[in-house]
Short mmCIF file of C-alpha atoms and ligand atoms in Angstrom, two decimals:
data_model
loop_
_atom_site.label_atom_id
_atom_site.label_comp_id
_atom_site.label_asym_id
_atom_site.label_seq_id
_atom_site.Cartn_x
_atom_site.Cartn_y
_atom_site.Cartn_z
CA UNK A 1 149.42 120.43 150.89
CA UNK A 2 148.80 124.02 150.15
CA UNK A 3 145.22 124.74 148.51
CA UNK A 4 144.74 126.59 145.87
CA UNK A 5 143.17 130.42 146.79
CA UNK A 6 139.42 130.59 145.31
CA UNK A 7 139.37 134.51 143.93
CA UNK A 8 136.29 135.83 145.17
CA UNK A 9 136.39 138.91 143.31
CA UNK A 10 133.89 138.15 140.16
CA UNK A 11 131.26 136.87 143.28
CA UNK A 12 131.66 139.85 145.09
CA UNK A 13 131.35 142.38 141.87
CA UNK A 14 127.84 140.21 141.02
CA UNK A 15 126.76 141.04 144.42
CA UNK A 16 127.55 144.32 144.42
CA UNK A 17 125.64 144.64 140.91
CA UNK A 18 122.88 142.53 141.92
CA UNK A 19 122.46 144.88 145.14
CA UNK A 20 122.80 148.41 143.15
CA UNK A 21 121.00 147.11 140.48
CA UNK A 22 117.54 146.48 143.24
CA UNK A 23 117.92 149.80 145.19
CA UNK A 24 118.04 151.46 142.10
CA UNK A 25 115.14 149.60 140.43
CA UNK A 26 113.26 149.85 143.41
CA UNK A 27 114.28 153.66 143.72
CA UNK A 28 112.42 154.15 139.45
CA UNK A 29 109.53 152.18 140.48
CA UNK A 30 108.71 154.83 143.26
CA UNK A 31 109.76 158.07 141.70
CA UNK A 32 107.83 157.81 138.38
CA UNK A 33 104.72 157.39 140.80
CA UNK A 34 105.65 160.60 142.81
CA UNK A 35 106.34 162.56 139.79
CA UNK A 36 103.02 161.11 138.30
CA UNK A 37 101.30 163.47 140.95
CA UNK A 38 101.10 165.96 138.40
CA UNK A 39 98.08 163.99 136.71
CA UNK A 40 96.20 164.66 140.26
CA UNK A 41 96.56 167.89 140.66
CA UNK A 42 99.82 171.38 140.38
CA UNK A 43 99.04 171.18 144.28
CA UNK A 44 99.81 167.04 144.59
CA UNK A 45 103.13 167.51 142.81
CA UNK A 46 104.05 170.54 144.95
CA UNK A 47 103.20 168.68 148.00
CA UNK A 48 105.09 165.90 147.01
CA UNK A 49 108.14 167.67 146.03
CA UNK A 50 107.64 169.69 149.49
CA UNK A 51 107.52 166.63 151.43
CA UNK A 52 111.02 165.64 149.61
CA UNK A 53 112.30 169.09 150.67
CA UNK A 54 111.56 168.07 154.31
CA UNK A 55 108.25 170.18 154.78
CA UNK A 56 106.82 167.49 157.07
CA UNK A 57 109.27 166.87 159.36
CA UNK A 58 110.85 170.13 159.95
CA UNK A 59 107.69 172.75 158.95
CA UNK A 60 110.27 174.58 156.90
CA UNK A 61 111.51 173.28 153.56
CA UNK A 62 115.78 172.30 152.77
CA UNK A 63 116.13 171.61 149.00
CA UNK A 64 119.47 170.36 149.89
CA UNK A 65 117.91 167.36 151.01
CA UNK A 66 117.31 166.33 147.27
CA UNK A 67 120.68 167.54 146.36
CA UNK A 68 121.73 164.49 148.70
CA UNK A 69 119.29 161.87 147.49
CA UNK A 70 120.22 162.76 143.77
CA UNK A 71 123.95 162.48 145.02
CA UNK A 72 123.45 159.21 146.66
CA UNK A 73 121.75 157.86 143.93
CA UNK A 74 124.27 158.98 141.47
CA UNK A 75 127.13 157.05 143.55
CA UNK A 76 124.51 153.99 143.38
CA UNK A 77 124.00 154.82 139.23
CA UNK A 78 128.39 155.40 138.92
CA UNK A 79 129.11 152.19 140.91
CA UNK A 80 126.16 150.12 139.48
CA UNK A 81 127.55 151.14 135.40
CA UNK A 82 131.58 150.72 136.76
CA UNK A 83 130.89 146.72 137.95
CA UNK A 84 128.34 146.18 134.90
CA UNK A 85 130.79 147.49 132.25
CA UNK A 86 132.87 144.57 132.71
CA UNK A 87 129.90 142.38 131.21
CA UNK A 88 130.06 144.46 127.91
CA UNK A 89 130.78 143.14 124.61
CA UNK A 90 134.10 143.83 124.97
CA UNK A 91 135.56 144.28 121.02
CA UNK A 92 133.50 144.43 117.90
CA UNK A 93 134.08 140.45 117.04
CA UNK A 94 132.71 139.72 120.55
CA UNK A 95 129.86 141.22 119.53
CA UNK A 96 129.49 139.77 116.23
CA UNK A 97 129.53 136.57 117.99
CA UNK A 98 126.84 137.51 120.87
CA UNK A 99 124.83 139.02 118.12
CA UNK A 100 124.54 135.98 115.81
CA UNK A 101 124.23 133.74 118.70
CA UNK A 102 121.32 136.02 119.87
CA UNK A 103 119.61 135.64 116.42
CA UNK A 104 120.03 132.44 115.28
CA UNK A 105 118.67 130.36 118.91
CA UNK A 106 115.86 132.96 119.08
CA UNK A 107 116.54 132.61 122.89
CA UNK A 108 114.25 135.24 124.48
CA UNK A 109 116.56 135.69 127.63
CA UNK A 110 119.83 136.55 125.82
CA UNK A 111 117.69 139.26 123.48
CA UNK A 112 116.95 140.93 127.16
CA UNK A 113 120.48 141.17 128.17
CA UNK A 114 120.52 142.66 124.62
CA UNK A 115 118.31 145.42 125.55
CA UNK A 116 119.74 145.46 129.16
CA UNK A 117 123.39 146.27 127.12
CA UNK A 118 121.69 148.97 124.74
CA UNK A 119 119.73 150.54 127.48
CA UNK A 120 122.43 150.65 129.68
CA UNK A 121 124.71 152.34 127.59
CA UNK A 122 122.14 155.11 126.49
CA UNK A 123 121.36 155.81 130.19
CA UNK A 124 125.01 156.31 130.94
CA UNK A 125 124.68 159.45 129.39
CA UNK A 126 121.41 161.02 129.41
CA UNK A 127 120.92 159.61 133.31
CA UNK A 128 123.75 161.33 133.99
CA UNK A 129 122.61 164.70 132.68
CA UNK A 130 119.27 164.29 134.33
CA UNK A 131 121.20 163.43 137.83
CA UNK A 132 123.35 166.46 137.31
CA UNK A 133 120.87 168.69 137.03
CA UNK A 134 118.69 167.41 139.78
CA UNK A 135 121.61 167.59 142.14
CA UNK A 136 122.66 172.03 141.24
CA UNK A 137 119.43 172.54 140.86
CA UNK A 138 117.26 171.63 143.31
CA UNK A 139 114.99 174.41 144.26
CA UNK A 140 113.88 174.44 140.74
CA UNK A 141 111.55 170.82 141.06
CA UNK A 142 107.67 171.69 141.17
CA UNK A 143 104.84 171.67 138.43
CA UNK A 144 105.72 175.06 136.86
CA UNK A 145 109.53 174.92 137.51
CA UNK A 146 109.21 171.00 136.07
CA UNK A 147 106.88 171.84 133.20
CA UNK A 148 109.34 174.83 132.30
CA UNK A 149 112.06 173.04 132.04
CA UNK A 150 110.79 169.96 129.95
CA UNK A 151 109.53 172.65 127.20
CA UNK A 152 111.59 175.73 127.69
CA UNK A 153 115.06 173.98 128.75
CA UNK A 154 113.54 171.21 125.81
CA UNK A 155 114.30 168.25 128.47
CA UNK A 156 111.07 166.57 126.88
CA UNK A 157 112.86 164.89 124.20
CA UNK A 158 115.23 162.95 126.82
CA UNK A 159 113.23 162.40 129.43
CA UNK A 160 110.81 160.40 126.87
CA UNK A 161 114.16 158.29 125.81
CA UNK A 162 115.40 158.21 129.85
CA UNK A 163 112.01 156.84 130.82
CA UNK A 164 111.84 153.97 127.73
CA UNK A 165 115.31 153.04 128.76
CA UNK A 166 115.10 153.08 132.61
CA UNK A 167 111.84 151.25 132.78
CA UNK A 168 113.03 148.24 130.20
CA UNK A 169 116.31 148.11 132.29
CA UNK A 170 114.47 148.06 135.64
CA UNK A 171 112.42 145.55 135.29
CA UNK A 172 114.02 143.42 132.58
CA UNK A 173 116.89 143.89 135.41
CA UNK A 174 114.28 142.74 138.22
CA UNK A 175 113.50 139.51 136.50
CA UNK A 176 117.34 138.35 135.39
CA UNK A 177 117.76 139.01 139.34
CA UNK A 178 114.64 137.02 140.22
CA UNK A 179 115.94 133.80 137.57
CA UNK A 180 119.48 134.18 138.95
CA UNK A 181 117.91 134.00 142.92
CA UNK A 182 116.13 130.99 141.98
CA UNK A 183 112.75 132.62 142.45
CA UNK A 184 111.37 130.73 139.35
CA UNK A 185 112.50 127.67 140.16
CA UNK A 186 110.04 125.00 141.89
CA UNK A 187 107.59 122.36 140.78
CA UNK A 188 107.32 124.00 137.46
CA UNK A 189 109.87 126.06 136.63
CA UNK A 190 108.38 126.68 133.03
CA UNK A 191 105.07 128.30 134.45
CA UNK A 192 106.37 130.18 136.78
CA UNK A 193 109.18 131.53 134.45
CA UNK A 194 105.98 132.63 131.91
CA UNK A 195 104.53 134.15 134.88
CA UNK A 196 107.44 136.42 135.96
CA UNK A 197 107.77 137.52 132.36
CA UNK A 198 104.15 138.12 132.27
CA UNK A 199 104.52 140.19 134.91
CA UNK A 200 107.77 141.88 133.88
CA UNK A 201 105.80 142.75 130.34
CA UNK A 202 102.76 144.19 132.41
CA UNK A 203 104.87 146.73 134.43
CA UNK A 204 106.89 147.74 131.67
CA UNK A 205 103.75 148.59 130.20
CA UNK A 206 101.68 150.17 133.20
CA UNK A 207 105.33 152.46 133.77
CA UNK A 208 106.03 153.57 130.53
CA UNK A 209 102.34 154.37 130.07
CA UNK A 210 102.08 156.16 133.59
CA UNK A 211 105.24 158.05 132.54
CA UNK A 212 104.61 159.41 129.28
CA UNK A 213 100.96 160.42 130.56
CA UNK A 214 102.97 162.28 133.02
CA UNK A 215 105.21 163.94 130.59
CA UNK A 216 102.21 164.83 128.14
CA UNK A 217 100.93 166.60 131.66
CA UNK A 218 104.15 168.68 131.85
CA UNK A 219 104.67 169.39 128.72
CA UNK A 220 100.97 170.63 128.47
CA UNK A 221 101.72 173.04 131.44
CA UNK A 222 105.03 174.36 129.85
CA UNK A 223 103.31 175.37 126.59
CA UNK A 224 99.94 176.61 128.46
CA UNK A 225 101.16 178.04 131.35
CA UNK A 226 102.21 182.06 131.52
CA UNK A 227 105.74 181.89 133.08
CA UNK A 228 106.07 185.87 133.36
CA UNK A 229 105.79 185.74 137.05
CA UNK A 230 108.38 183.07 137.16
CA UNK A 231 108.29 179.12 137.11
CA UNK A 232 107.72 179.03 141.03
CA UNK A 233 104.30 178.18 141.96
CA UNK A 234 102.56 179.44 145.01
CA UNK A 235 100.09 177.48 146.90
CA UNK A 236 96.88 178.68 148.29
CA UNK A 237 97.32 176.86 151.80
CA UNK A 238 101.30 176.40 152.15
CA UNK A 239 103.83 179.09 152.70
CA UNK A 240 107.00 177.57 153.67
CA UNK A 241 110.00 179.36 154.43
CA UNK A 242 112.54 178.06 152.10
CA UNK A 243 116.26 177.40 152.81
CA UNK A 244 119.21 175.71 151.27
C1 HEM B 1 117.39 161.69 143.48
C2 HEM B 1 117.50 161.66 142.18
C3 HEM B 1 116.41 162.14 141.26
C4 HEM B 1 115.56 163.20 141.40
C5 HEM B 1 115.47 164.19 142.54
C6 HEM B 1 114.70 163.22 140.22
C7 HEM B 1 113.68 164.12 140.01
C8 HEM B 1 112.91 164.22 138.87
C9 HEM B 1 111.92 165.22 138.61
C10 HEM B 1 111.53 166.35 139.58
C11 HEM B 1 111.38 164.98 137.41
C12 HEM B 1 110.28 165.83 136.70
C13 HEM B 1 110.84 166.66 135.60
C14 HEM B 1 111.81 167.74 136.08
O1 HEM B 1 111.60 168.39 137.11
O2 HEM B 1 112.80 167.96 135.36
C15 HEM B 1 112.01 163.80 136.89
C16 HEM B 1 111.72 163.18 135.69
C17 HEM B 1 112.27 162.00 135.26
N1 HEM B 1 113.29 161.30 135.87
FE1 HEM B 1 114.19 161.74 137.62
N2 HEM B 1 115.06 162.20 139.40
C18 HEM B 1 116.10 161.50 139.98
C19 HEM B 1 116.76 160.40 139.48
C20 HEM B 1 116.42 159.76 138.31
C21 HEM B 1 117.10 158.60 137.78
C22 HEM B 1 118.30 157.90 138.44
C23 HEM B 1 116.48 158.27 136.63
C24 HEM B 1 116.79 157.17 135.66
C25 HEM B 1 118.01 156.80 135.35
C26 HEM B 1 115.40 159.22 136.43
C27 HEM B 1 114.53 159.21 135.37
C28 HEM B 1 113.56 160.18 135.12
C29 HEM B 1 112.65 160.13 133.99
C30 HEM B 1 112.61 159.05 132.92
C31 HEM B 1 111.85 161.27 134.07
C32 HEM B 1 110.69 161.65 133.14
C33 HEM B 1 109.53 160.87 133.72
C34 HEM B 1 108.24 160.81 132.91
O3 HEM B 1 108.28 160.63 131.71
O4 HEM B 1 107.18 160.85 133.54
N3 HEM B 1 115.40 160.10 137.47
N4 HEM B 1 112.95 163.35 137.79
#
Protein backbone atom coordinates (compact mmCIF):
# COMPACT_ATOMS: atom_id res chain seq x y z
CA UNK A 1 0.00 0.00 0.00
CA UNK A 2 1.50 3.24 -1.02
CA UNK A 3 1.39 6.05 1.84
CA UNK A 4 0.37 9.11 1.38
CA UNK A 5 3.55 11.90 1.18
CA UNK A 6 3.31 14.27 4.44
CA UNK A 7 4.34 17.93 2.74
CA UNK A 8 6.76 19.28 4.99
CA UNK A 9 6.92 22.55 3.51
CA UNK A 10 4.53 24.77 5.98
CA UNK A 11 6.96 22.98 9.01
CA UNK A 12 9.95 23.91 7.42
CA UNK A 13 8.79 27.75 6.50
CA UNK A 14 7.74 27.98 10.57
CA UNK A 15 11.18 26.97 11.30
CA UNK A 16 12.78 29.04 9.17
CA UNK A 17 10.56 32.04 10.64
CA UNK A 18 10.86 30.94 14.07
CA UNK A 19 14.84 30.89 13.55
CA UNK A 20 15.07 34.48 11.65
CA UNK A 21 12.62 35.77 13.74
CA UNK A 22 15.30 34.97 17.22
CA UNK A 23 18.59 36.07 15.51
CA UNK A 24 16.98 39.03 14.59
CA UNK A 25 15.28 39.74 17.94
CA UNK A 26 18.25 38.86 19.63
CA UNK A 27 20.34 41.04 17.07
CA UNK A 28 17.59 44.60 18.40
CA UNK A 29 18.02 43.64 21.89
CA UNK A 30 21.89 44.20 21.57
CA UNK A 31 22.14 47.07 19.18
CA UNK A 32 19.77 49.55 20.92
CA UNK A 33 22.21 48.96 23.98
CA UNK A 34 25.36 49.75 21.83
CA UNK A 35 23.82 52.69 20.26
CA UNK A 36 22.60 53.74 23.83
CA UNK A 37 26.42 54.50 24.45
CA UNK A 38 25.75 57.87 23.46
CA UNK A 39 24.02 58.56 26.98
CA UNK A 40 27.68 57.65 28.51
CA UNK A 41 29.67 59.60 26.80
CA UNK A 42 30.59 61.08 22.35
CA UNK A 43 33.82 58.92 23.26
CA UNK A 44 31.64 55.48 24.38
CA UNK A 45 29.70 55.65 21.12
CA UNK A 46 32.86 56.23 19.05
CA UNK A 47 34.50 53.41 20.72
CA UNK A 48 31.76 51.30 20.19
CA UNK A 49 31.23 52.03 16.64
CA UNK A 50 35.23 51.63 16.34
CA UNK A 51 35.16 48.33 17.83
CA UNK A 52 32.35 47.40 15.05
CA UNK A 53 34.79 48.79 12.44
CA UNK A 54 37.35 46.18 13.67
CA UNK A 55 39.64 48.64 15.76
CA UNK A 56 40.35 45.89 18.28
CA UNK A 57 41.30 43.19 16.41
CA UNK A 58 43.18 44.61 13.61
CA UNK A 59 44.52 48.25 15.29
CA UNK A 60 43.27 49.82 12.10
CA UNK A 61 39.58 50.40 11.43
CA UNK A 62 37.43 48.59 7.98
CA UNK A 63 33.93 50.18 7.84
CA UNK A 64 33.20 47.54 5.39
CA UNK A 65 32.84 45.29 8.13
CA UNK A 66 29.39 46.96 9.00
CA UNK A 67 28.54 47.13 5.41
CA UNK A 68 28.53 43.18 5.85
CA UNK A 69 26.70 42.90 9.14
CA UNK A 70 23.96 45.39 7.80
CA UNK A 71 23.96 43.09 4.60
CA UNK A 72 23.62 39.95 6.52
CA UNK A 73 21.07 41.21 8.54
CA UNK A 74 19.11 42.54 5.70
CA UNK A 75 19.09 38.87 4.03
CA UNK A 76 17.89 37.73 7.70
CA UNK A 77 15.11 40.95 7.66
CA UNK A 78 14.16 39.95 3.45
CA UNK A 79 13.87 36.20 4.25
CA UNK A 80 12.26 36.63 7.75
CA UNK A 81 9.20 39.26 5.92
CA UNK A 82 9.15 36.67 2.52
CA UNK A 83 8.09 33.35 4.91
CA UNK A 84 5.92 35.70 7.33
CA UNK A 85 3.93 37.30 4.47
CA UNK A 86 2.24 34.16 3.88
CA UNK A 87 0.52 34.56 7.44
CA UNK A 88 -1.05 37.94 6.29
CA UNK A 89 -4.60 38.67 6.11
CA UNK A 90 -4.70 37.73 2.82
CA UNK A 91 -7.98 39.84 1.18
CA UNK A 92 -9.94 42.55 2.86
CA UNK A 93 -12.93 39.98 4.04
CA UNK A 94 -10.18 37.90 5.70
CA UNK A 95 -9.53 40.62 7.59
CA UNK A 96 -12.90 41.65 8.44
CA UNK A 97 -13.23 38.29 9.84
CA UNK A 98 -9.77 38.26 11.96
CA UNK A 99 -10.71 41.71 13.03
CA UNK A 100 -14.16 40.98 14.52
CA UNK A 101 -12.97 37.78 15.87
CA UNK A 102 -10.12 39.80 17.54
CA UNK A 103 -12.72 42.19 19.13
CA UNK A 104 -15.48 40.41 20.10
CA UNK A 105 -13.36 37.27 22.34
CA UNK A 106 -11.17 40.07 23.76
CA UNK A 107 -8.43 37.33 23.42
CA UNK A 108 -5.20 39.12 24.41
CA UNK A 109 -2.93 36.75 22.23
CA UNK A 110 -4.68 37.24 18.86
CA UNK A 111 -4.61 41.34 19.54
CA UNK A 112 -0.56 40.65 19.61
CA UNK A 113 -0.43 38.93 16.36
CA UNK A 114 -2.49 42.08 15.56
CA UNK A 115 0.26 44.33 16.39
CA UNK A 116 2.87 41.72 15.20
CA UNK A 117 0.83 42.15 11.50
CA UNK A 118 0.77 46.13 11.78
CA UNK A 119 4.28 46.36 12.97
CA UNK A 120 5.49 44.15 10.56
CA UNK A 121 4.20 45.77 7.70
CA UNK A 122 5.41 49.35 8.78
CA UNK A 123 8.96 47.96 9.30
CA UNK A 124 8.99 46.54 5.83
CA UNK A 125 9.52 49.84 4.72
CA UNK A 126 11.15 52.15 6.98
CA UNK A 127 13.64 49.02 8.17
CA UNK A 128 14.48 48.82 4.90
CA UNK A 129 15.50 52.44 4.43
CA UNK A 130 17.39 52.40 7.67
CA UNK A 131 19.30 49.01 6.42
CA UNK A 132 20.03 50.70 3.16
CA UNK A 133 21.59 53.38 4.42
CA UNK A 134 23.62 51.65 7.03
CA UNK A 135 24.95 49.32 4.41
CA UNK A 136 26.39 52.66 1.51
CA UNK A 137 27.10 54.43 4.18
CA UNK A 138 29.08 53.14 6.62
CA UNK A 139 31.88 55.40 7.49
CA UNK A 140 29.31 57.91 8.36
CA UNK A 141 28.14 55.97 12.03
CA UNK A 142 29.60 57.96 15.16
CA UNK A 143 28.02 60.60 17.63
CA UNK A 144 28.39 63.64 15.32
CA UNK A 145 27.97 61.75 11.97
CA UNK A 146 24.74 59.90 13.90
CA UNK A 147 23.42 63.05 15.54
CA UNK A 148 23.75 64.83 12.01
CA UNK A 149 21.95 62.69 10.31
CA UNK A 150 18.87 62.17 12.72
CA UNK A 151 18.41 66.19 12.60
CA UNK A 152 20.00 67.36 9.43
CA UNK A 153 19.11 64.21 7.09
CA UNK A 154 15.58 64.50 9.56
CA UNK A 155 15.94 60.53 10.25
CA UNK A 156 14.49 61.44 13.83
CA UNK A 157 11.00 61.15 12.85
CA UNK A 158 11.52 57.34 11.64
CA UNK A 159 13.79 56.14 13.77
CA UNK A 160 11.19 57.09 16.72
CA UNK A 161 8.42 54.97 14.58
CA UNK A 162 11.35 52.08 13.64
CA UNK A 163 12.17 51.77 17.31
CA UNK A 164 8.16 51.58 18.60
CA UNK A 165 7.69 49.03 15.91
CA UNK A 166 10.86 46.87 16.22
CA UNK A 167 10.76 46.65 19.95
CA UNK A 168 6.76 45.57 20.09
CA UNK A 169 7.63 43.04 17.26
CA UNK A 170 10.73 41.71 19.05
CA UNK A 171 9.56 40.86 21.97
CA UNK A 172 5.84 40.33 21.35
CA UNK A 173 7.72 37.95 18.66
CA UNK A 174 9.97 36.43 21.61
CA UNK A 175 7.00 35.40 23.65
CA UNK A 176 4.59 33.80 20.65
CA UNK A 177 8.05 31.80 20.12
CA UNK A 178 8.39 31.00 23.82
CA UNK A 179 4.21 29.76 23.95
CA UNK A 180 4.71 27.92 20.64
CA UNK A 181 8.18 26.03 22.27
CA UNK A 182 6.19 25.07 25.14
CA UNK A 183 8.24 27.20 27.49
CA UNK A 184 5.03 28.18 29.45
CA UNK A 185 3.76 25.08 29.78
CA UNK A 186 4.27 23.04 33.21
CA UNK A 187 2.50 22.69 36.52
CA UNK A 188 0.77 25.93 35.95
CA UNK A 189 0.63 26.96 32.73
CA UNK A 190 -1.60 30.08 33.68
CA UNK A 191 1.20 31.63 36.01
CA UNK A 192 3.80 31.13 34.11
CA UNK A 193 2.00 32.44 30.92
CA UNK A 194 1.29 35.91 33.24
CA UNK A 195 4.85 35.79 33.99
CA UNK A 196 6.29 35.71 30.43
CA UNK A 197 3.90 38.51 29.53
CA UNK A 198 4.98 40.32 32.53
CA UNK A 199 8.16 40.12 31.39
CA UNK A 200 7.49 40.75 27.70
CA UNK A 201 5.55 44.18 28.98
CA UNK A 202 8.71 45.12 31.17
CA UNK A 203 11.23 44.99 28.23
CA UNK A 204 9.09 46.60 25.89
CA UNK A 205 9.09 49.22 28.30
CA UNK A 206 12.85 49.35 29.59
CA UNK A 207 13.71 49.33 25.33
CA UNK A 208 11.54 51.77 24.10
CA UNK A 209 12.45 53.98 27.07
CA UNK A 210 16.32 53.29 26.65
CA UNK A 211 15.77 54.11 22.95
CA UNK A 212 14.02 57.24 22.82
CA UNK A 213 16.44 58.55 25.72
CA UNK A 214 18.98 57.71 23.19
CA UNK A 215 17.41 59.51 20.37
CA UNK A 216 16.60 62.69 22.60
CA UNK A 217 20.70 62.37 23.12
CA UNK A 218 21.24 62.57 19.32
CA UNK A 219 18.99 64.73 18.44
CA UNK A 220 20.31 67.13 21.22
CA UNK A 221 23.84 66.84 19.61
CA UNK A 222 22.51 67.51 16.01
CA UNK A 223 20.82 70.79 17.01
CA UNK A 224 23.78 71.83 19.57
CA UNK A 225 26.62 70.71 17.96
CA UNK A 226 28.69 73.12 15.28
CA UNK A 227 29.05 70.78 12.23
CA UNK A 228 31.36 73.35 10.22
CA UNK A 229 34.33 71.19 10.65
CA UNK A 230 32.37 68.26 9.48
CA UNK A 231 30.21 65.47 11.25
CA UNK A 232 33.45 63.31 11.95
CA UNK A 233 34.53 63.41 15.42
CA UNK A 234 38.08 63.16 16.56
CA UNK A 235 39.11 61.53 19.69
CA UNK A 236 41.62 62.76 22.11
CA UNK A 237 43.36 59.22 22.62
CA UNK A 238 42.49 57.22 19.24
CA UNK A 239 43.81 57.91 15.81
CA UNK A 240 43.04 55.08 13.65
CA UNK A 241 43.93 54.82 10.20
CA UNK A 242 40.77 54.32 8.40
CA UNK A 243 40.12 52.06 5.35
CA UNK A 244 37.28 50.67 3.37
C1 LIG B 1 23.79 45.83 10.80
C2 LIG B 1 22.70 46.53 10.67
C3 LIG B 1 22.47 47.82 11.41
C4 LIG B 1 23.35 48.81 11.73
C5 LIG B 1 24.83 48.89 11.41
C6 LIG B 1 22.61 49.84 12.45
C7 LIG B 1 23.16 50.98 12.98
C8 LIG B 1 22.48 52.01 13.59
C9 LIG B 1 23.04 53.24 14.04
C10 LIG B 1 24.52 53.63 13.93
C11 LIG B 1 22.06 53.98 14.59
C12 LIG B 1 22.20 55.41 15.19
C13 LIG B 1 21.64 56.45 14.29
C14 LIG B 1 22.39 56.59 12.97
O1 LIG B 1 23.62 56.53 12.91
O2 LIG B 1 21.70 56.81 11.95
C15 LIG B 1 20.85 53.20 14.51
C16 LIG B 1 19.61 53.57 15.00
C17 LIG B 1 18.50 52.77 15.00
N1 LIG B 1 18.38 51.54 14.40
FE1 LIG B 1 19.83 50.49 13.46
N2 LIG B 1 21.31 49.45 12.54
C18 LIG B 1 21.16 48.23 11.93
C19 LIG B 1 20.01 47.48 11.79
C20 LIG B 1 18.79 47.84 12.33
C21 LIG B 1 17.57 47.06 12.20
C22 LIG B 1 17.45 45.73 11.44
C23 LIG B 1 16.61 47.74 12.86
C24 LIG B 1 15.16 47.40 13.03
C25 LIG B 1 14.43 46.87 12.08
C26 LIG B 1 17.21 48.93 13.42
C27 LIG B 1 16.56 49.87 14.17
C28 LIG B 1 17.10 51.07 14.62
C29 LIG B 1 16.37 52.03 15.42
C30 LIG B 1 14.93 51.90 15.89
C31 LIG B 1 17.24 53.10 15.66
C32 LIG B 1 16.96 54.35 16.51
C33 LIG B 1 17.28 53.87 17.90
C34 LIG B 1 16.88 54.78 19.06
O3 LIG B 1 15.80 55.34 19.07
O4 LIG B 1 17.66 54.82 20.03
N3 LIG B 1 18.53 48.96 13.08
N4 LIG B 1 21.13 52.01 13.89
Amino acid sequence: MRQKKIDKTPARLDFIQSATGLILALFIMGHILFEASILVSNELMYRVTIMFEGYYFFGETYPGIISFLAAAIFVLFIVHATVAMRKFPADYRQYKIMKEHTARMKHEDSSLWMIQVITGFIMMFIGSVHLYIMMTQPSDIGPFASSSRVVDELMGLLYFVLLISVILHAFIGLYRLALKWGFMEGKNTELSRKRFKLLMKGMIIFYIVLGIFSLAKYTYIGLTHDFSDGVEYKSQTIKPERHL
